[in-house]
Amino acid sequence: MKTLRVLTGITTSGTPHLGNYVGAVRPTVRASRQPEVDSFYFLADYHALIKVGDPARVQRSTLEIAATWLACGLDPEAVTFYRQSDIPEIPELTWLLTCVTGKGMLNRAHAYKASVDKNTASGEDPDAGVTAGLFMYPVLMAADILMFNAHRVPVGRDQIQHIEMARDIAASFNHLYGEHFTLPEAAIEAHVATLPGLDGRKMSKSYDNTIPLFTPREQLRKLIMGIVTDSRLPGEPKDTDGSALFQLYQAFASAEETAGLAQAYASGIAWGEAKQLLFERIDQEIAPMRAAYEELMQNPAQIERTLQRGAEKARSVATPFTRQLRHAVGLRALDTLAAAAPAPKSAKIMAPSFKQYRQSDGLFYFKLVDGGGQLLLQSEGFTSPKEAGQAITRLQSQGTAALDAPGPRLNLIASATELSTALAQLSGQGS
Ligand code: TRP
């Protein structure tokens, strides 16, 4: 039963490297195989626009990252795998969230603050070169997460603050408009945020010390031979502590293999030999995926189709949920007011609404209440919010006929006529 919703994105701003693989791709592909996990993985291409101004690079990186995820074993049938910019509801939600987000909170975001501090230190205007996109980054990210009511968000340490902000934003919205959003939690892979690069610092595009994940075998060998070591000679014992080579090995090897290398360090293995071991160990894991990757890269049209199917799946959640959120904040058609009694005290009590929620049994429920708060219909538990959302969509398109659809029962509390009236009112609001 899928009770845990896990969501993460990768910004499409560069070529995936070993750090991305160990830190993000490998753990998320593994997590997606757990039967209780409902996975949402996406290509964060709107986020890429914040730092990349080169259209060809954004497109190329989107292809590379999609091919990487697929080559590493992500099953697009078993998960929801999509491109952020195929979901127009996300920028729409970004605006709804922007309006409940404190500017002061965004002022404190690390990435924005780092730019401001750097400007200040160099005597520039504090906001020189800072776009509003950079400033708004955390809100767009909150929309990514909250749109799908993710429980858990696997990220690197540098992203923890963004998840906390998403929680704060969700809580503000819920407080103002009712319980619409699940509060997400960051999930951190303990050892991976620190995968070292060629120079021993954290592997990162910004240090120019990365090993591209699917670089050809011979190139991989060359790069690994260039990893920085100390000057100890063959035969001299070597320190595993602070050895980038050792840490890289550890990220790929079993505990026994790692212990074996530690032993070899102690007995004075030559650096060249240790590098050769590391190279073979990494290549052993990567080689089959590299072949799949190269084939996928020859077939962008196939990847595009996969993403389009993923977008359809994602929107089967996002579209009805956005309809619900628009209604919640008061973006409503006016004819429901005209149909109502004169001079209503508050628009809030006029319109019926769907409410989706999760109970302690882990299942996802919804109910339909009328403008006066009377319960009209109560669902039984669905295993995923997606299925609950689909049942709502069916009700909206088929009316009472949808009551007989297979799946968890929809218990009609009111009369069929009252239900039809409420659904008609809802559809009159449009979306
Ligand atoms: N900001 C993340 C990163 O750099 C990418 C990202 C965008 C993301 N939206 C997200 C991650 C939502 C998790 C959830 O690397």
Short mmCIF file of C-alpha atoms and ligand atoms in Angstrom, two decimals:
data_model
loop_
_atom_site.label_atom_id
_atom_site.label_comp_id
_atom_site.label_asym_id
_atom_site.label_seq_id
_atom_site.Cartn_x
_atom_site.Cartn_y
_atom_site.Cartn_z
CA MET A 1 0.00 0.00 0.00
CA LYS A 2 1.40 3.39 -0.96
CA THR A 3 1.15 5.53 2.15
CA LEU A 4 4.29 7.60 2.01
CA ARG A 5 4.68 10.25 -0.62
CA VAL A 6 8.29 11.06 -1.47
CA LEU A 7 9.15 13.89 -3.85
CA THR A 8 12.35 15.40 -5.12
CA GLY A 9 13.67 17.42 -8.03
CA ILE A 10 17.00 18.04 -9.71
CA THR A 11 17.73 21.44 -11.21
CA THR A 12 18.47 21.12 -14.93
CA SER A 13 21.48 23.39 -15.01
CA GLY A 14 24.36 21.03 -15.77
CA THR A 15 25.67 17.56 -16.52
CA PRO A 16 25.08 15.00 -13.74
CA HIS A 17 28.22 14.00 -11.83
CA LEU A 18 29.11 11.27 -9.35
CA GLY A 19 28.04 13.51 -6.45
CA ASN A 20 24.54 13.85 -7.91
CA TYR A 21 24.43 10.12 -8.48
CA VAL A 22 25.45 9.11 -4.98
CA GLY A 23 23.57 11.94 -3.27
CA ALA A 24 20.33 12.07 -5.21
CA VAL A 25 19.81 9.67 -8.08
CA ARG A 26 20.87 6.36 -6.51
CA PRO A 27 19.00 6.79 -3.21
CA THR A 28 15.82 8.03 -4.87
CA VAL A 29 15.76 5.19 -7.39
CA ARG A 30 16.17 2.76 -4.48
CA ALA A 31 13.43 4.46 -2.47
CA SER A 32 11.10 4.30 -5.46
CA ARG A 33 11.25 0.51 -5.35
CA GLN A 34 9.77 0.33 -1.85
CA PRO A 35 6.17 -0.78 -2.22
CA GLU A 36 4.81 1.69 0.34
CA VAL A 37 6.38 4.70 -1.37
CA ASP A 38 4.49 6.84 -3.87
CA SER A 39 7.33 8.65 -5.65
CA PHE A 40 7.27 11.98 -7.46
CA TYR A 41 10.53 12.81 -9.24
CA PHE A 42 10.92 15.77 -11.49
CA LEU A 43 13.25 17.91 -13.57
CA ALA A 44 13.34 21.35 -11.98
CA ASP A 45 13.71 23.38 -15.16
CA TYR A 46 11.97 26.50 -13.85
CA HIS A 47 14.61 26.52 -11.14
CA ALA A 48 17.34 26.23 -13.77
CA LEU A 49 16.28 29.58 -15.26
CA ILE A 50 17.32 31.26 -12.02
CA LYS A 51 20.99 30.54 -12.63
CA VAL A 52 21.30 29.67 -16.32
CA GLY A 53 20.69 32.16 -19.09
CA ASP A 54 21.63 29.81 -21.89
CA PRO A 55 18.56 28.13 -23.43
CA ALA A 56 20.55 25.39 -25.17
CA ARG A 57 22.16 24.44 -21.89
CA VAL A 58 18.82 24.21 -20.07
CA GLN A 59 17.45 21.95 -22.80
CA ARG A 60 20.56 19.79 -22.96
CA SER A 61 20.73 19.41 -19.19
CA THR A 62 17.04 18.47 -19.06
CA LEU A 63 17.70 15.68 -21.53
CA GLU A 64 20.83 14.53 -19.68
CA ILE A 65 19.19 14.45 -16.29
CA ALA A 66 16.07 12.69 -17.58
CA ALA A 67 18.25 10.09 -19.35
CA THR A 68 20.33 9.69 -16.19
CA TRP A 69 17.34 8.95 -14.01
CA LEU A 70 15.99 6.44 -16.49
CA ALA A 71 19.38 4.80 -17.11
CA CYS A 72 19.83 4.43 -13.36
CA GLY A 73 16.69 2.34 -13.18
CA LEU A 74 13.84 4.70 -12.44
CA ASP A 75 10.67 3.01 -13.67
CA PRO A 76 8.39 5.72 -15.08
CA GLU A 77 5.41 3.37 -14.82
CA ALA A 78 5.92 2.85 -11.09
CA VAL A 79 6.58 6.49 -10.19
CA THR A 80 5.40 9.91 -11.35
CA PHE A 81 8.33 11.25 -13.37
CA TYR A 82 7.80 14.66 -14.94
CA ARG A 83 9.21 18.00 -15.95
CA GLN A 84 8.29 20.91 -13.70
CA SER A 85 7.47 23.26 -16.57
CA ASP A 86 4.88 20.81 -17.95
CA ILE A 87 2.75 21.50 -14.89
CA PRO A 88 1.28 25.01 -15.27
CA GLU A 89 -0.40 24.59 -11.88
CA ILE A 90 3.01 24.96 -10.23
CA PRO A 91 3.59 28.61 -11.16
CA GLU A 92 -0.05 29.22 -10.32
CA LEU A 93 0.43 27.75 -6.86
CA THR A 94 3.66 29.73 -6.53
CA TRP A 95 1.61 32.91 -6.67
CA LEU A 96 -0.93 31.72 -4.09
CA LEU A 97 1.95 30.84 -1.79
CA THR A 98 3.82 34.09 -2.51
CA CYS A 99 0.87 35.93 -1.04
CA VAL A 100 1.19 34.15 2.33
CA THR A 101 5.00 34.23 2.47
CA GLY A 102 6.76 36.76 4.66
CA LYS A 103 9.34 38.80 2.79
CA GLY A 104 11.45 38.77 5.95
CA MET A 105 11.67 35.00 5.78
CA LEU A 106 12.92 35.15 2.19
CA ASN A 107 15.49 37.79 3.21
CA ARG A 108 17.02 35.10 5.43
CA ALA A 109 17.34 32.42 2.73
CA HIS A 110 20.98 31.29 2.53
CA ALA A 111 21.44 31.61 -1.24
CA TYR A 112 19.98 35.10 -1.37
CA LYS A 113 21.81 36.20 1.75
CA ALA A 114 25.12 34.90 0.43
CA SER A 115 24.75 37.11 -2.66
CA VAL A 116 23.83 40.13 -0.57
CA ASP A 117 26.71 39.55 1.84
CA LYS A 118 29.15 39.23 -1.03
CA ASN A 119 27.92 42.48 -2.56
CA THR A 120 28.11 44.25 0.78
CA ALA A 121 31.63 43.01 1.42
CA SER A 122 32.79 44.33 -1.94
CA GLY A 123 31.09 47.69 -1.40
CA GLU A 124 28.44 47.13 -4.07
CA ASP A 125 24.75 47.82 -3.82
CA PRO A 126 23.44 44.91 -1.68
CA ASP A 127 21.11 43.68 -4.41
CA ALA A 128 23.48 44.14 -7.35
CA GLY A 129 22.97 41.34 -9.82
CA VAL A 130 20.34 39.65 -7.65
CA THR A 131 17.20 38.71 -9.56
CA ALA A 132 13.75 38.42 -8.04
CA GLY A 133 13.92 34.82 -9.27
CA LEU A 134 16.75 34.08 -6.85
CA PHE A 135 14.82 35.80 -4.08
CA MET A 136 11.67 33.75 -4.86
CA TYR A 137 13.49 30.43 -5.26
CA PRO A 138 12.17 29.01 -1.95
CA VAL A 139 8.55 29.80 -2.84
CA LEU A 140 8.76 28.02 -6.19
CA MET A 141 10.32 25.08 -4.40
CA ALA A 142 7.53 25.10 -1.80
CA ALA A 143 4.99 24.97 -4.64
CA ASP A 144 6.79 21.93 -6.11
CA ILE A 145 6.47 20.12 -2.81
CA LEU A 146 3.07 21.27 -1.57
CA MET A 147 1.33 20.70 -4.89
CA PHE A 148 1.69 16.97 -4.34
CA ASN A 149 1.40 16.99 -0.55
CA ALA A 150 4.72 15.20 -0.22
CA HIS A 151 5.52 13.82 3.22
CA ARG A 152 9.21 13.38 2.66
CA VAL A 153 11.68 15.28 0.50
CA PRO A 154 15.15 13.75 0.00
CA VAL A 155 17.64 16.60 -0.43
CA GLY A 156 21.21 17.57 0.30
CA ARG A 157 22.03 19.48 3.46
CA ASP A 158 22.15 22.78 1.61
CA GLN A 159 18.42 22.43 0.91
CA ILE A 160 17.17 21.83 4.45
CA GLN A 161 16.33 25.48 4.95
CA HIS A 162 14.13 25.40 1.86
CA ILE A 163 12.11 22.49 3.22
CA GLU A 164 11.67 24.34 6.51
CA MET A 165 10.42 27.35 4.57
CA ALA A 166 8.00 25.12 2.66
CA ARG A 167 6.64 23.95 6.01
CA ASP A 168 6.24 27.52 7.23
CA ILE A 169 4.52 28.57 4.03
CA ALA A 170 2.19 25.56 4.19
CA ALA A 171 1.34 26.31 7.80
CA SER A 172 0.52 29.95 6.99
CA PHE A 173 -1.72 28.91 4.15
CA ASN A 174 -3.46 26.24 6.22
CA HIS A 175 -4.00 28.69 9.03
CA LEU A 176 -5.61 31.20 6.73
CA TYR A 177 -7.58 28.92 4.41
CA GLY A 178 -7.98 25.53 6.12
CA GLU A 179 -5.99 22.32 6.15
CA HIS A 180 -5.01 21.91 2.52
CA PHE A 181 -1.32 21.11 2.75
CA THR A 182 0.72 18.35 4.34
CA LEU A 183 3.79 19.70 6.15
CA PRO A 184 6.81 18.14 4.41
CA GLU A 185 9.96 16.86 6.05
CA ALA A 186 13.49 16.82 4.69
CA ALA A 187 15.15 13.41 4.37
CA ILE A 188 18.93 13.63 4.44
CA GLU A 189 21.27 10.88 3.30
CA ALA A 190 23.78 10.89 6.12
CA HIS A 191 27.14 10.47 4.36
CA VAL A 192 26.50 11.71 0.86
CA ALA A 193 26.36 15.48 1.10
CA THR A 194 30.11 15.38 1.45
CA LEU A 195 31.17 13.27 -1.54
CA PRO A 196 34.54 14.83 -2.34
CA GLY A 197 35.62 15.96 -5.78
CA LEU A 198 38.96 15.68 -7.57
CA ASP A 199 40.57 18.31 -5.31
CA GLY A 200 39.17 16.94 -2.04
CA ARG A 201 36.56 19.66 -1.58
CA LYS A 202 32.86 18.82 -1.92
CA MET A 203 32.15 17.64 -5.47
CA SER A 204 30.36 20.57 -7.03
CA LYS A 205 29.97 22.31 -10.36
CA SER A 206 30.97 25.55 -8.69
CA TYR A 207 34.39 24.15 -7.71
CA ASP A 208 34.96 22.66 -11.15
CA ASN A 209 36.13 19.43 -9.48
CA THR A 210 33.44 17.00 -10.67
CA ILE A 211 33.58 13.60 -12.29
CA PRO A 212 30.76 13.44 -14.86
CA LEU A 213 28.65 10.37 -14.12
CA PHE A 214 28.62 8.96 -17.63
CA THR A 215 31.96 10.09 -18.93
CA PRO A 216 33.47 7.36 -21.17
CA ARG A 217 35.47 4.66 -19.39
CA GLU A 218 38.89 5.93 -20.47
CA GLN A 219 38.03 9.48 -19.47
CA LEU A 220 36.82 8.19 -16.10
CA ARG A 221 40.18 6.51 -15.60
CA LYS A 222 42.04 9.72 -16.44
CA LEU A 223 39.97 11.80 -14.05
CA ILE A 224 40.39 9.32 -11.21
CA MET A 225 44.15 9.23 -11.76
CA GLY A 226 44.05 13.00 -11.22
CA ILE A 227 42.52 12.86 -7.73
CA VAL A 228 44.62 14.79 -5.25
CA THR A 229 46.57 12.64 -2.76
CA ASP A 230 49.48 13.31 -0.44
CA SER A 231 53.09 12.57 -1.38
CA ARG A 232 53.55 9.28 0.49
CA LEU A 233 55.51 6.72 -1.42
CA PRO A 234 54.56 3.12 -2.19
CA GLY A 235 55.17 1.05 0.94
CA GLU A 236 54.45 3.94 3.32
CA PRO A 237 51.24 3.52 5.35
CA LYS A 238 48.49 5.94 4.30
CA ASP A 239 45.73 7.76 6.16
CA THR A 240 42.12 6.94 5.30
CA ASP A 241 41.03 10.01 7.27
CA GLY A 242 40.57 12.94 4.92
CA SER A 243 41.48 10.86 1.87
CA ALA A 244 39.15 11.85 -0.98
CA LEU A 245 40.07 8.66 -2.77
CA PHE A 246 39.00 6.59 0.22
CA GLN A 247 35.71 8.45 0.64
CA LEU A 248 34.87 7.99 -3.01
CA TYR A 249 35.61 4.29 -2.75
CA GLN A 250 33.41 4.00 0.31
CA ALA A 251 30.48 5.52 -1.56
CA PHE A 252 30.55 2.66 -4.06
CA ALA A 253 31.97 -0.33 -2.18
CA SER A 254 30.48 -2.74 0.35
CA ALA A 255 31.59 -2.59 3.98
CA GLU A 256 33.95 -5.53 3.41
CA GLU A 257 35.51 -3.98 0.33
CA THR A 258 35.97 -0.73 2.24
CA ALA A 259 37.62 -2.55 5.13
CA GLY A 260 39.88 -4.21 2.56
CA LEU A 261 41.00 -0.87 1.19
CA ALA A 262 41.62 0.46 4.71
CA GLN A 263 43.85 -2.56 5.26
CA ALA A 264 45.69 -1.87 2.01
CA TYR A 265 46.18 1.77 3.07
CA ALA A 266 47.73 0.60 6.34
CA SER A 267 50.10 -1.72 4.54
CA GLY A 268 51.28 0.99 2.18
CA ILE A 269 49.42 0.47 -1.12
CA ALA A 270 50.77 2.77 -3.86
CA TRP A 271 48.44 5.67 -4.74
CA GLY A 272 48.42 4.58 -8.36
CA GLU A 273 47.23 1.15 -7.39
CA ALA A 274 44.56 2.51 -5.04
CA LYS A 275 43.31 4.73 -7.85
CA GLN A 276 43.12 1.77 -10.17
CA LEU A 277 40.99 -0.08 -7.56
CA LEU A 278 38.71 2.92 -7.23
CA PHE A 279 38.38 3.24 -10.99
CA GLU A 280 37.42 -0.41 -11.46
CA ARG A 281 34.98 -0.31 -8.55
CA ILE A 282 33.16 2.74 -9.87
CA ASP A 283 33.21 1.52 -13.45
CA GLN A 284 31.77 -1.84 -12.41
CA GLU A 285 28.66 -0.08 -11.05
CA ILE A 286 28.39 2.58 -13.74
CA ALA A 287 29.20 0.66 -16.94
CA PRO A 288 25.80 -1.03 -17.50
CA MET A 289 23.98 2.24 -16.82
CA ARG A 290 26.37 4.12 -19.10
CA ALA A 291 25.34 1.86 -21.96
CA ALA A 292 21.66 2.49 -21.22
CA TYR A 293 22.36 6.23 -20.95
CA GLU A 294 24.09 6.40 -24.31
CA GLU A 295 21.18 4.64 -25.93
CA LEU A 296 18.63 6.94 -24.29
CA MET A 297 20.58 10.01 -25.37
CA GLN A 298 20.17 8.85 -28.96
CA ASN A 299 16.43 8.85 -28.43
CA PRO A 300 15.22 12.23 -27.15
CA ALA A 301 11.76 11.70 -28.65
CA GLN A 302 11.23 8.63 -26.51
CA ILE A 303 12.23 10.55 -23.38
CA GLU A 304 9.90 13.35 -24.37
CA ARG A 305 7.01 10.87 -24.60
CA THR A 306 7.88 9.47 -21.20
CA LEU A 307 7.83 12.96 -19.72
CA GLN A 308 4.52 13.77 -21.36
CA ARG A 309 2.95 10.69 -19.81
CA GLY A 310 4.44 11.68 -16.48
CA ALA A 311 3.01 15.17 -16.80
CA GLU A 312 -0.43 13.68 -17.39
CA LYS A 313 -0.13 11.64 -14.21
CA ALA A 314 1.12 14.61 -12.23
CA ARG A 315 -1.64 16.84 -13.52
CA SER A 316 -4.30 14.30 -12.57
CA VAL A 317 -3.35 15.36 -9.04
CA ALA A 318 -2.42 18.99 -9.67
CA THR A 319 -5.47 20.06 -11.68
CA PRO A 320 -8.21 19.08 -9.20
CA PHE A 321 -6.09 20.19 -6.26
CA THR A 322 -5.51 23.60 -7.82
CA ARG A 323 -9.24 23.91 -8.41
CA GLN A 324 -9.74 23.26 -4.71
CA LEU A 325 -7.06 25.81 -3.76
CA ARG A 326 -8.42 28.49 -6.05
CA HIS A 327 -11.76 28.06 -4.43
CA ALA A 328 -10.21 28.13 -0.98
CA VAL A 329 -8.59 31.53 -1.52
CA GLY A 330 -11.66 33.05 -3.16
CA LEU A 331 -10.82 32.78 -6.86
CA ARG A 332 -14.38 31.75 -7.68
CA ALA A 333 -16.87 32.25 -10.45
CA LEU A 334 -19.49 34.82 -9.67
CA ASP A 335 -22.59 33.05 -10.93
CA THR A 336 -22.70 30.93 -7.78
CA LEU A 337 -23.33 34.17 -5.94
CA ALA A 338 -26.06 35.27 -8.32
CA ALA A 339 -27.83 31.96 -7.78
CA ALA A 340 -27.74 32.41 -4.04
CA ALA A 341 -29.95 34.36 -1.71
CA PRO A 342 -29.54 38.15 -1.61
CA ALA A 343 -26.64 39.82 0.18
CA PRO A 344 -24.75 36.88 1.57
CA LYS A 345 -22.75 37.75 4.67
CA SER A 346 -19.68 35.92 3.48
CA ALA A 347 -18.76 34.28 0.24
CA LYS A 348 -16.99 31.68 2.29
CA ILE A 349 -20.17 29.97 3.42
CA MET A 350 -21.87 30.06 0.01
CA ALA A 351 -20.17 27.47 -2.08
CA PRO A 352 -19.85 23.73 -1.60
CA SER A 353 -16.33 22.36 -1.47
CA PHE A 354 -14.32 19.18 -1.53
CA LYS A 355 -12.02 18.59 1.41
CA GLN A 356 -9.20 16.06 1.12
CA TYR A 357 -7.43 14.76 4.16
CA ARG A 358 -5.50 11.84 5.53
CA GLN A 359 -6.42 9.88 8.62
CA SER A 360 -4.36 8.00 11.16
CA ASP A 361 -5.03 4.75 9.28
CA GLY A 362 -2.77 6.22 6.59
CA LEU A 363 -5.55 6.36 3.99
CA PHE A 364 -6.69 9.37 2.00
CA TYR A 365 -10.28 10.56 2.30
CA PHE A 366 -12.40 13.32 0.95
CA LYS A 367 -15.75 14.77 1.70
CA LEU A 368 -18.07 17.21 0.01
CA VAL A 369 -19.71 19.82 2.19
CA ASP A 370 -22.24 22.39 1.09
CA GLY A 371 -21.98 26.14 1.58
CA GLY A 372 -23.50 25.87 5.04
CA GLY A 373 -20.96 23.26 6.13
CA GLN A 374 -23.44 20.36 5.84
CA LEU A 375 -21.86 17.04 4.89
CA LEU A 376 -23.16 15.87 1.51
CA LEU A 377 -20.85 13.00 0.72
CA GLN A 378 -18.14 11.09 2.53
CA SER A 379 -15.61 8.83 0.84
CA GLU A 380 -14.02 5.73 2.22
CA GLY A 381 -10.21 5.57 2.34
CA PHE A 382 -8.09 5.65 -0.80
CA THR A 383 -4.54 4.33 -0.79
CA SER A 384 -3.16 7.46 -2.41
CA PRO A 385 -4.19 11.10 -2.69
CA LYS A 386 -3.97 10.65 -6.44
CA GLU A 387 -6.77 8.09 -6.41
CA ALA A 388 -8.86 10.27 -4.14
CA GLY A 389 -8.28 13.16 -6.56
CA GLN A 390 -9.31 11.00 -9.48
CA ALA A 391 -12.54 10.05 -7.71
CA ILE A 392 -13.27 13.77 -7.22
CA THR A 393 -12.61 14.42 -10.90
CA ARG A 394 -14.97 11.57 -11.82
CA LEU A 395 -17.70 12.99 -9.60
CA GLN A 396 -17.28 16.36 -11.21
CA SER A 397 -17.44 15.00 -14.73
CA GLN A 398 -20.02 12.20 -14.32
CA GLY A 399 -22.14 13.38 -11.38
CA THR A 400 -24.11 10.74 -9.47
CA ALA A 401 -23.09 8.05 -11.99
CA ALA A 402 -19.62 8.20 -10.45
CA LEU A 403 -21.05 6.87 -7.15
CA ASP A 404 -21.05 3.39 -8.65
CA ALA A 405 -17.47 3.42 -9.90
CA PRO A 406 -15.28 0.59 -8.60
CA GLY A 407 -12.92 1.39 -5.73
CA PRO A 408 -13.52 2.77 -2.25
CA ARG A 409 -17.20 3.65 -1.67
CA LEU A 410 -18.50 7.18 -1.86
CA ASN A 411 -21.22 7.38 0.76
CA LEU A 412 -23.93 9.79 -0.17
CA ILE A 413 -25.20 11.53 2.96
CA ALA A 414 -27.52 14.01 1.26
CA SER A 415 -30.01 13.25 -1.52
CA ALA A 416 -28.86 12.67 -5.09
CA THR A 417 -30.53 15.95 -6.04
CA GLU A 418 -28.61 17.88 -3.42
CA LEU A 419 -25.41 16.29 -4.67
CA SER A 420 -26.17 17.24 -8.27
CA THR A 421 -26.94 20.80 -7.23
CA ALA A 422 -23.67 21.07 -5.32
CA LEU A 423 -21.66 19.65 -8.23
CA ALA A 424 -23.36 22.03 -10.64
CA GLN A 425 -22.48 24.94 -8.35
CA LEU A 426 -18.88 23.78 -8.23
CA SER A 427 -18.54 23.39 -11.96
CA GLY A 428 -20.12 26.82 -12.43
CA GLN A 429 -17.11 28.22 -10.65
CA GLY A 430 -14.84 26.98 -13.37
CA SER A 431 -11.17 26.77 -12.65
N1 TRP B 1 16.54 23.17 -5.11
C1 TRP B 1 16.83 21.82 -5.40
C2 TRP B 1 18.32 21.71 -5.69
O1 TRP B 1 19.07 22.17 -5.92
C3 TRP B 1 16.07 21.29 -6.58
C4 TRP B 1 14.62 21.35 -6.31
C5 TRP B 1 13.71 22.20 -6.87
C6 TRP B 1 13.91 20.53 -5.39
N2 TRP B 1 12.46 21.95 -6.36
C7 TRP B 1 12.56 20.95 -5.46
C8 TRP B 1 14.30 19.50 -4.54
C9 TRP B 1 11.57 20.35 -4.66
C10 TRP B 1 13.31 18.92 -3.73
C11 TRP B 1 11.97 19.33 -3.81
O2 TRP B 1 19.05 21.15 -5.79
#
